[in-house]
Amino acid sequence: MIDSMAVFNALLNHPAAITTVNAASAMSIASLILQAGDSRQAYGNAITMVHDSITGTYGNAGEHRETAEILDKFNRLMGTTYESRGVKKDDIASILDGKDHYYTATEDKNLGLIDEITNHLSIADSSDHPRHIVPDHLSSQPVKAEDSSM
């Protein structure tokens, strides 16, 4: 977390215009680094996973309580960082609730995690084939019947 916050701050304070792009996946702390861009983008078929701070501990009850307090501080820092980039406070509470949350590019944009989707490969469920997920630009294409001669 600390090293990643240093990367975030270095990008945020760089004098050049920075564009961060989720080209495939921004998992865990990478979702926070994504926030450092002046322009935050994601490919339509990319996924982002956000969760609150985690660690492993060893020690007695007092040491575990101290670790929990430190994790709470990290969570507040992460929440403040997401909020500073446009994520609403109510949404922060739900994305930093102790669970892993996976978001498509469209969901990222709706939450404020990105500013734009860089292409038209956003993911849509195909009602004709519920077991498959296909890019939006292909979802309206007729699906060829499988060759039954094989």
Short mmCIF file of C-alpha atoms in Angstrom, two decimals:
data_model
loop_
_atom_site.label_atom_id
_atom_site.label_comp_id
_atom_site.label_asym_id
_atom_site.label_seq_id
_atom_site.Cartn_x
_atom_site.Cartn_y
_atom_site.Cartn_z
CA MET A 1 0.00 0.00 0.00
CA ILE A 2 2.67 2.53 0.97
CA ASP A 3 4.76 2.00 -2.18
CA SER A 4 1.65 2.22 -4.32
CA MET A 5 0.60 5.48 -2.66
CA ALA A 6 4.08 6.81 -3.50
CA VAL A 7 3.51 5.86 -7.17
CA PHE A 8 0.08 7.54 -7.07
CA ASN A 9 1.55 10.74 -5.57
CA ALA A 10 4.46 10.80 -8.04
CA LEU A 11 2.08 10.53 -11.01
CA LEU A 12 -0.38 13.02 -9.55
CA ASN A 13 2.35 15.61 -8.97
CA HIS A 14 4.22 15.12 -12.23
CA PRO A 15 4.15 18.30 -14.35
CA ALA A 16 3.17 16.44 -17.53
CA ALA A 17 -0.43 15.61 -18.36
CA ILE A 18 -0.80 12.00 -17.24
CA THR A 19 -3.23 9.54 -18.78
CA THR A 20 -3.72 6.32 -16.87
CA VAL A 21 -5.26 3.43 -18.77
CA ASN A 22 -6.68 0.16 -17.52
CA ALA A 23 -5.71 -1.94 -20.53
CA ALA A 24 -6.96 -5.24 -19.10
CA SER A 25 -7.24 -5.29 -15.32
CA ALA A 26 -6.62 -2.90 -12.46
CA MET A 27 -6.82 -5.13 -9.43
CA SER A 28 -6.55 -4.09 -5.81
CA ILE A 29 -4.14 -1.19 -5.29
CA ALA A 30 -3.76 -0.79 -9.07
CA SER A 31 -7.31 0.59 -9.02
CA LEU A 32 -6.03 3.37 -6.78
CA ILE A 33 -2.99 4.08 -8.98
CA LEU A 34 -5.42 4.35 -11.92
CA GLN A 35 -6.89 7.38 -10.12
CA ALA A 36 -3.65 9.38 -10.51
CA GLY A 37 -4.28 10.28 -14.14
CA ASP A 38 -5.43 13.68 -15.29
CA SER A 39 -7.37 11.52 -17.71
CA ARG A 40 -8.40 8.08 -16.47
CA GLN A 41 -9.37 5.58 -19.13
CA ALA A 42 -10.21 1.91 -19.46
CA TYR A 43 -10.62 -0.36 -22.41
CA GLY A 44 -14.21 -1.48 -22.69
CA ASN A 45 -13.26 -5.08 -21.99
CA ALA A 46 -11.12 -4.26 -18.95
CA ILE A 47 -12.05 -5.06 -15.37
CA THR A 48 -11.27 -3.28 -12.12
CA MET A 49 -11.27 -4.84 -8.66
CA VAL A 50 -11.50 -2.65 -5.57
CA HIS A 51 -11.34 -3.69 -1.93
CA ASP A 52 -10.23 -2.29 1.37
CA SER A 53 -6.82 -2.83 2.95
CA ILE A 54 -5.73 -6.32 3.90
CA THR A 55 -2.75 -7.78 5.73
CA GLY A 56 -1.64 -10.83 7.62
CA THR A 57 -0.79 -10.58 11.30
CA TYR A 58 0.85 -12.56 14.01
CA GLY A 59 0.62 -11.70 17.67
CA ASN A 60 -1.59 -11.35 20.68
CA ALA A 61 -5.04 -9.72 20.85
CA GLY A 62 -3.58 -6.27 21.52
CA GLU A 63 -1.34 -6.51 18.47
CA HIS A 64 -4.28 -7.61 16.31
CA ARG A 65 -6.36 -4.66 17.54
CA GLU A 66 -3.48 -2.31 16.73
CA THR A 67 -3.21 -3.81 13.25
CA ALA A 68 -6.97 -3.35 12.73
CA GLU A 69 -6.63 0.32 13.69
CA ILE A 70 -3.81 0.73 11.18
CA LEU A 71 -5.91 -0.93 8.47
CA ASP A 72 -8.74 1.49 9.29
CA LYS A 73 -6.30 4.40 8.74
CA PHE A 74 -5.25 2.97 5.38
CA ASN A 75 -8.91 2.55 4.41
CA ARG A 76 -9.60 6.19 5.26
CA LEU A 77 -6.60 7.26 3.16
CA MET A 78 -7.81 5.15 0.24
CA GLY A 79 -11.35 6.49 0.60
CA THR A 80 -10.09 10.08 0.64
CA THR A 81 -8.02 9.37 -2.46
CA TYR A 82 -10.96 7.86 -4.38
CA GLU A 83 -13.19 10.73 -3.27
CA SER A 84 -10.63 13.33 -4.38
CA ARG A 85 -10.83 11.85 -7.88
CA GLY A 86 -14.62 11.93 -8.12
CA VAL A 87 -16.00 8.81 -6.46
CA LYS A 88 -18.99 9.68 -4.26
CA LYS A 89 -18.68 9.16 -0.51
CA ASP A 90 -21.65 6.75 -0.45
CA ASP A 91 -20.02 4.65 -3.19
CA ILE A 92 -16.72 4.61 -1.30
CA ALA A 93 -18.43 3.08 1.71
CA SER A 94 -19.79 0.29 -0.47
CA ILE A 95 -16.55 -0.44 -2.36
CA LEU A 96 -14.43 -0.46 0.82
CA ASP A 97 -16.70 -2.77 2.80
CA GLY A 98 -14.39 -5.75 3.30
CA LYS A 99 -15.31 -7.55 0.07
CA ASP A 100 -13.74 -7.70 -3.38
CA HIS A 101 -15.77 -5.76 -5.96
CA TYR A 102 -15.29 -6.32 -9.69
CA TYR A 103 -16.37 -3.59 -12.12
CA THR A 104 -16.62 -3.43 -15.89
CA ALA A 105 -15.44 -0.28 -17.65
CA THR A 106 -19.04 0.95 -17.83
CA GLU A 107 -19.46 0.41 -14.09
CA ASP A 108 -16.09 2.15 -13.50
CA LYS A 109 -17.32 5.18 -15.41
CA ASN A 110 -20.63 5.25 -13.54
CA LEU A 111 -18.79 5.10 -10.20
CA GLY A 112 -16.30 7.78 -11.19
CA LEU A 113 -13.28 5.47 -11.21
CA ILE A 114 -12.54 6.46 -14.83
CA ASP A 115 -13.41 9.36 -17.10
CA GLU A 116 -13.84 7.51 -20.36
CA ILE A 117 -13.96 4.15 -22.08
CA THR A 118 -11.26 4.09 -24.73
CA ASN A 119 -13.00 1.93 -27.31
CA HIS A 120 -16.28 0.18 -28.07
CA LEU A 121 -15.45 -3.17 -26.55
CA SER A 122 -17.63 -2.76 -23.49
CA ILE A 123 -19.03 -5.99 -22.15
CA ALA A 124 -22.70 -6.93 -22.50
CA ASP A 125 -24.53 -10.08 -21.60
CA SER A 126 -25.94 -11.91 -24.58
CA SER A 127 -29.54 -12.87 -23.91
CA ASP A 128 -29.36 -15.44 -26.71
CA HIS A 129 -26.38 -17.12 -25.09
CA PRO A 130 -26.55 -16.50 -21.35
CA ARG A 131 -23.42 -18.54 -20.68
CA HIS A 132 -21.32 -16.22 -22.85
CA ILE A 133 -20.36 -12.61 -22.37
CA VAL A 134 -19.62 -10.78 -25.60
CA PRO A 135 -18.41 -7.27 -26.43
CA ASP A 136 -21.21 -4.77 -27.13
CA HIS A 137 -20.16 -4.31 -30.75
CA LEU A 138 -20.62 -8.04 -31.34
CA SER A 139 -23.73 -8.59 -29.24
CA SER A 140 -26.05 -7.54 -32.07
CA GLN A 141 -24.30 -9.79 -34.59
CA PRO A 142 -26.09 -13.03 -35.45
CA VAL A 143 -24.38 -16.05 -33.95
CA LYS A 144 -23.56 -18.77 -36.46
CA ALA A 145 -25.01 -22.16 -35.69
CA GLU A 146 -22.38 -24.68 -34.71
CA ASP A 147 -21.39 -27.07 -37.45
CA SER A 148 -23.16 -30.30 -36.51
CA SER A 149 -21.27 -32.39 -39.08
CA MET A 150 -18.29 -32.79 -36.77
#
